[in-house]
Short mmCIF file of C-alpha atoms in Angstrom, two decimals:
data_model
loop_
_atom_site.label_atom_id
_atom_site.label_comp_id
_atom_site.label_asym_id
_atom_site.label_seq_id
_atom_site.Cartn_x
_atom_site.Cartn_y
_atom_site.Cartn_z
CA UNK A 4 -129.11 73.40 108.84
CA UNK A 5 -133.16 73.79 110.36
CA UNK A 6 -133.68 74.87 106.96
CA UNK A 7 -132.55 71.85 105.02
CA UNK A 8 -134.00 69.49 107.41
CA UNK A 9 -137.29 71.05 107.09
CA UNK A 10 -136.76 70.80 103.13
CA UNK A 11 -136.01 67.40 103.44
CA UNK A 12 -139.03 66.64 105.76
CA UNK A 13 -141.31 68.66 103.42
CA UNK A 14 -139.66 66.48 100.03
CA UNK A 15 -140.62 63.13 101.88
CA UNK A 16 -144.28 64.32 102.22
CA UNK A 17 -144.50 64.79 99.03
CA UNK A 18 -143.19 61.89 97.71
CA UNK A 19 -145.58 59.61 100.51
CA UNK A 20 -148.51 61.74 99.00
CA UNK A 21 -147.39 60.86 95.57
CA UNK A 22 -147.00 57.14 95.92
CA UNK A 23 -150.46 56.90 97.91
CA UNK A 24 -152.31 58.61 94.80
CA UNK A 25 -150.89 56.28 92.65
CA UNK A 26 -151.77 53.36 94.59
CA UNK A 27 -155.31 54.91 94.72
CA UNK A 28 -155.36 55.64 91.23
CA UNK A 29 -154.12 51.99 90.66
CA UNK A 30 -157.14 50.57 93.19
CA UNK A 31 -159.60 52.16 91.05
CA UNK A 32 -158.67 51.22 87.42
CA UNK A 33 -158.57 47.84 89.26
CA UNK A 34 -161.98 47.99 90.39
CA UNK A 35 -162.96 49.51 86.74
CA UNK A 36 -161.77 46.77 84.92
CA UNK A 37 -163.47 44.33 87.28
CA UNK A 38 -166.66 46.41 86.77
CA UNK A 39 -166.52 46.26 82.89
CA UNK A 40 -165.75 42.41 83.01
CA UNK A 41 -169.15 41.78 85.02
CA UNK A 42 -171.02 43.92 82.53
CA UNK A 43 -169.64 42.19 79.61
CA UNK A 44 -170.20 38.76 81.58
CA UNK A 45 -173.87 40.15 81.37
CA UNK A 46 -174.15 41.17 77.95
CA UNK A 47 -173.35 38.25 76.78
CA UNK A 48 -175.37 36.09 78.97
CA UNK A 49 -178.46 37.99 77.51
CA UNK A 50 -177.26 37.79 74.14
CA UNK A 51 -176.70 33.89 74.36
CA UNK A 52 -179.92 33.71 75.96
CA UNK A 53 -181.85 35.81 72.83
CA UNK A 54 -180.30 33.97 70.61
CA UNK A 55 -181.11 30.36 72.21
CA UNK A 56 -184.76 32.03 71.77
CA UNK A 57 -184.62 33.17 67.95
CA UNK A 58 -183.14 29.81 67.00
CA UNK A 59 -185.88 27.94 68.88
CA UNK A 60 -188.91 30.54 67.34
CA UNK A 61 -187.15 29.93 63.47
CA UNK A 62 -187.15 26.07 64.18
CA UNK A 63 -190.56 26.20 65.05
CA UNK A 64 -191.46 28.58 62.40
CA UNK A 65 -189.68 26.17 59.95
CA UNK A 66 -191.49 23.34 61.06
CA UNK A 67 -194.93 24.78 61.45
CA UNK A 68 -194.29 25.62 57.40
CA UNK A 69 -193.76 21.99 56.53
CA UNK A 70 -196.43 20.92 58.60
CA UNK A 71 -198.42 23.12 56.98
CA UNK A 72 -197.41 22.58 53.64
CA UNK A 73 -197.81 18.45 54.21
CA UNK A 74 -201.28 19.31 54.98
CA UNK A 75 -201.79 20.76 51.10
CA UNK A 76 -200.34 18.04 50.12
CA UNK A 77 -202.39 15.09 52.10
CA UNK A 78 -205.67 17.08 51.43
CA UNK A 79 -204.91 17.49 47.64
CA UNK A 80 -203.84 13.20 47.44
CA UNK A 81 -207.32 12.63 49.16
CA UNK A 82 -209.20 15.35 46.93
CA UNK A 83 -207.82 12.78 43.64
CA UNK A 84 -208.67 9.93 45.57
CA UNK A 85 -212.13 9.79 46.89
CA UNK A 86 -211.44 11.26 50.22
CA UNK A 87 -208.98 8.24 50.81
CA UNK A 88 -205.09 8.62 52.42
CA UNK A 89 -202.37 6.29 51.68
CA UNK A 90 -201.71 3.62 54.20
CA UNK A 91 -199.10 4.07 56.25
CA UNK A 92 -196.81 2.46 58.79
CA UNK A 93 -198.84 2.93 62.23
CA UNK A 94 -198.10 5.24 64.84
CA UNK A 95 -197.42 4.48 67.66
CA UNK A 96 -196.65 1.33 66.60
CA UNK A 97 -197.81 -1.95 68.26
CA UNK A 98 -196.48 -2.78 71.32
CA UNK A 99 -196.00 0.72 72.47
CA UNK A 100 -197.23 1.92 75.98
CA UNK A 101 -198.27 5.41 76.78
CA UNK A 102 -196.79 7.38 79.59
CA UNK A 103 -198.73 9.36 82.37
CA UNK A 104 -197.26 12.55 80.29
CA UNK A 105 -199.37 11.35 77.45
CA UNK A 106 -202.63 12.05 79.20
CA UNK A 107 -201.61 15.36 80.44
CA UNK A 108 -204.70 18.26 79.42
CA UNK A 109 -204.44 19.79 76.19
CA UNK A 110 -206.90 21.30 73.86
CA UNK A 111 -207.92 17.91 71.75
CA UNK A 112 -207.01 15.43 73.96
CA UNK A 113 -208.84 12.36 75.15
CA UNK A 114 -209.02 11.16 79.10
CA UNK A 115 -207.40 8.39 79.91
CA UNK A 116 -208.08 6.00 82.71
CA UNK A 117 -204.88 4.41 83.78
CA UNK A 118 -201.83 5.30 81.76
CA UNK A 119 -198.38 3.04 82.57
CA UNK A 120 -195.09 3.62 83.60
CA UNK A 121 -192.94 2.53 81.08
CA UNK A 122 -189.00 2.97 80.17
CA UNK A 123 -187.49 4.30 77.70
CA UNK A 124 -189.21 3.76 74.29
CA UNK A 125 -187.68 6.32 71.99
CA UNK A 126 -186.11 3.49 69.84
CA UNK A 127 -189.15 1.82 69.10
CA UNK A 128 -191.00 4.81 68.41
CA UNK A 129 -188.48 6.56 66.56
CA UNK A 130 -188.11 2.62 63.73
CA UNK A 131 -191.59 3.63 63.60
CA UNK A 132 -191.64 7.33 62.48
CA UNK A 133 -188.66 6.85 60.35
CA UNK A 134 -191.09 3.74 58.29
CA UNK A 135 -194.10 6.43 58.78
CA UNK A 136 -192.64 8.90 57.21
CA UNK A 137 -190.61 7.14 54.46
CA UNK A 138 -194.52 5.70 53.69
CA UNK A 139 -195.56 9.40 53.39
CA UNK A 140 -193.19 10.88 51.22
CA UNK A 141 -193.47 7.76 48.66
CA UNK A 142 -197.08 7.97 48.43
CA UNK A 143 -197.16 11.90 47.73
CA UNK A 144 -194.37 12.17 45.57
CA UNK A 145 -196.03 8.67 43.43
CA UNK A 146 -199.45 10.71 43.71
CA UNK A 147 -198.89 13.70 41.10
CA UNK A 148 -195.99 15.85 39.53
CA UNK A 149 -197.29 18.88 41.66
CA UNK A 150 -196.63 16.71 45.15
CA UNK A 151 -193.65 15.35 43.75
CA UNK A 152 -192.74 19.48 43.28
CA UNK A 153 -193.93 20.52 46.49
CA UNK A 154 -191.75 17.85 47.97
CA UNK A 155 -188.85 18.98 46.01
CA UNK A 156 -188.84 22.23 46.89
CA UNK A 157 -188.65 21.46 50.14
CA UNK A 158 -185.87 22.83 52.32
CA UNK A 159 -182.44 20.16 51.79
CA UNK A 160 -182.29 20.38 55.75
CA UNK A 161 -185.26 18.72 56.59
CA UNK A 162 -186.00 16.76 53.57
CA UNK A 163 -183.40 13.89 51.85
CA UNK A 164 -185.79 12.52 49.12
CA UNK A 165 -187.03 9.67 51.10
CA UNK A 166 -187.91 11.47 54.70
CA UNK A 167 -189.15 14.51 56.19
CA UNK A 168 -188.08 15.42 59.62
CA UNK A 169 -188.87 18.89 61.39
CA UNK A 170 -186.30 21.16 62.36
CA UNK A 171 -184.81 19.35 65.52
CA UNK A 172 -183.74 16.48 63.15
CA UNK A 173 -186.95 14.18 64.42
CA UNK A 174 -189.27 12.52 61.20
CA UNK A 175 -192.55 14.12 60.84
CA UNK A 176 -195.35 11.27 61.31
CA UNK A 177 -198.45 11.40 59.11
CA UNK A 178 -201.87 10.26 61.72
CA UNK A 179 -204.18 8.77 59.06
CA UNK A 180 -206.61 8.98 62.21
CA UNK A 181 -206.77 10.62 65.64
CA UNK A 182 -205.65 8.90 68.44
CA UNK A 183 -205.91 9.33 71.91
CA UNK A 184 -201.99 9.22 73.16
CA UNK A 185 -201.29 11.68 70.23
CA UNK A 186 -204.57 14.09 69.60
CA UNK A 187 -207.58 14.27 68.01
CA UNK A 188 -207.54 15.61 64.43
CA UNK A 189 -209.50 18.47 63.10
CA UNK A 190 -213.23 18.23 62.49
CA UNK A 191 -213.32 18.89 58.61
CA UNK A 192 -210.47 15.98 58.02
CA UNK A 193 -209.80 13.07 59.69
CA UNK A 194 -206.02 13.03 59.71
CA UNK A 195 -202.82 15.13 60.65
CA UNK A 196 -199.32 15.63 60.97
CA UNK A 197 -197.31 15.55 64.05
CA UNK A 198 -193.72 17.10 65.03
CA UNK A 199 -192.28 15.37 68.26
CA UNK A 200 -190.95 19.10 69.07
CA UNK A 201 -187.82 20.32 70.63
CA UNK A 202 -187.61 17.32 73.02
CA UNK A 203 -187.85 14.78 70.31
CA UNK A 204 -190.43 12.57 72.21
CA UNK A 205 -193.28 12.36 70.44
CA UNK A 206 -195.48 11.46 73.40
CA UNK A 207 -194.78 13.91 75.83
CA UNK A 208 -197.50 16.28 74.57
CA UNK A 209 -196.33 19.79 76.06
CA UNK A 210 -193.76 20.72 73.17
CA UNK A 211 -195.12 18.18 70.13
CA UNK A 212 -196.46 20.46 67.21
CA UNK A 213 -199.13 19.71 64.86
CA UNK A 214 -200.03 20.36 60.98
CA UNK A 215 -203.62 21.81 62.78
CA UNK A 216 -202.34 24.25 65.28
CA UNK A 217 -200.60 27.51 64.97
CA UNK A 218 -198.98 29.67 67.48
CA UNK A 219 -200.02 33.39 67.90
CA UNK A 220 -198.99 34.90 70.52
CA UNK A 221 -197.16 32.79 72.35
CA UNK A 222 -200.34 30.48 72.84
CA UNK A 223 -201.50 27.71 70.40
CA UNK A 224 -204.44 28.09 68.53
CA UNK A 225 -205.92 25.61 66.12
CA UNK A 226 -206.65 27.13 62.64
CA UNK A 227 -209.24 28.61 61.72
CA UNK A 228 -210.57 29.50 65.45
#
């Protein structure tokens, strides 16, 4: 009778110690699993963030290319023409006010002396650049079969026959001079071309690319320095 008892006693050890470890065992692929979720929470968080960052260095790649390549194609129309460029729809146009974030320090631009507060004038600008560039793209395609090529070959997402916009969807504007909300073109040439940038607002500065900078590095240069 001891004996059984003690069996007994001894079976329901055993079977406390067995449950416990499976419980523990249980815990810990719990804690696992939690473990591997966080990581992959991280992983992709990185790989969302790298790929926020190639997509913004192949826009700007893109667009530095058309810049560029508008350039050939302004410099070759004045070359035919006696040094002159076609005449365009101004930018800004009139009636525009700059913003303080127009005057902010950058490698070009002009001091100003008491920039305004103004709303919001992306509409007007953006009538403007859409006129600007339609005036572009007529007058270098009209100029010679090798524009009118260049042009053409163009990429289909940033060009639709009558308008050239850079890679965030925003018309590229042609300055037949320098101005000082905008920049001050190169010495050899009077004019440029201007991307409003990621932001789309072509007068805050910080972000707007032009047809005479470049970026190596990480910093912008202009060319040829």
């Amino acid at each position: 009778m001891r004996r059984r008892r003690q069996l007994l006693a001894e079976r329901v050890l055993i079977s406390g110690s067995t449950h416990a470890s499976a419980r523990a065992r249980g815990a810990f692929t719990l804690l696992e699993m939690l473990t591997t979720v966080a990581m992959l929470v991280i992983v992709l968080g990185l790989m969302v963030s790298l790929a926020r960052d190639v997509r913004e260095r192949s826009a700007q790649a893109l667009t530095e290319t058309i810049l560029r390549q508008l350039d050939t194609m302004m410099t070759q129309y004045a070359d035919r023409n006696q040094g002159r460029v076609p005449e365009v729809t101004a930018f800004p146009p009139p009636g525009a006010v700059a913003p303080e974030s127009a005057f902010e320090a950058r490698p070009g631009s002009r001091p100003a002396t008491s920039p305004a507060r103004v709303g919001d004038q992306r509409p007007l600008l953006l009538r403007a650049a859409l006129a600007n560039s339609r005036d572009t793209v007529r007058a270098l395609r009209a100029e010679s079969p090798q524009s009118d090529t260049m042009m053409s070959g163009l990429p289909v997402s940033v060009f639709d026959v009558s308008l050239v916009r850079d890679a965030w969807g925003s018309p590229i504007v042609f300055m037949s001079q320098m101005h000082p909300w905008i920049g001050t073109a190169p010495r050899d040439k009077p004019y440029f071309f201007l991307s409003a940038g990621p932001d789309r607002d072509y007068l805050s500065r910080d972000d707007n690319l032009y047809s005479y900078e470049e970026l190596i590095g990480g910093i912008t240069h202009r060319r040829g320095e």
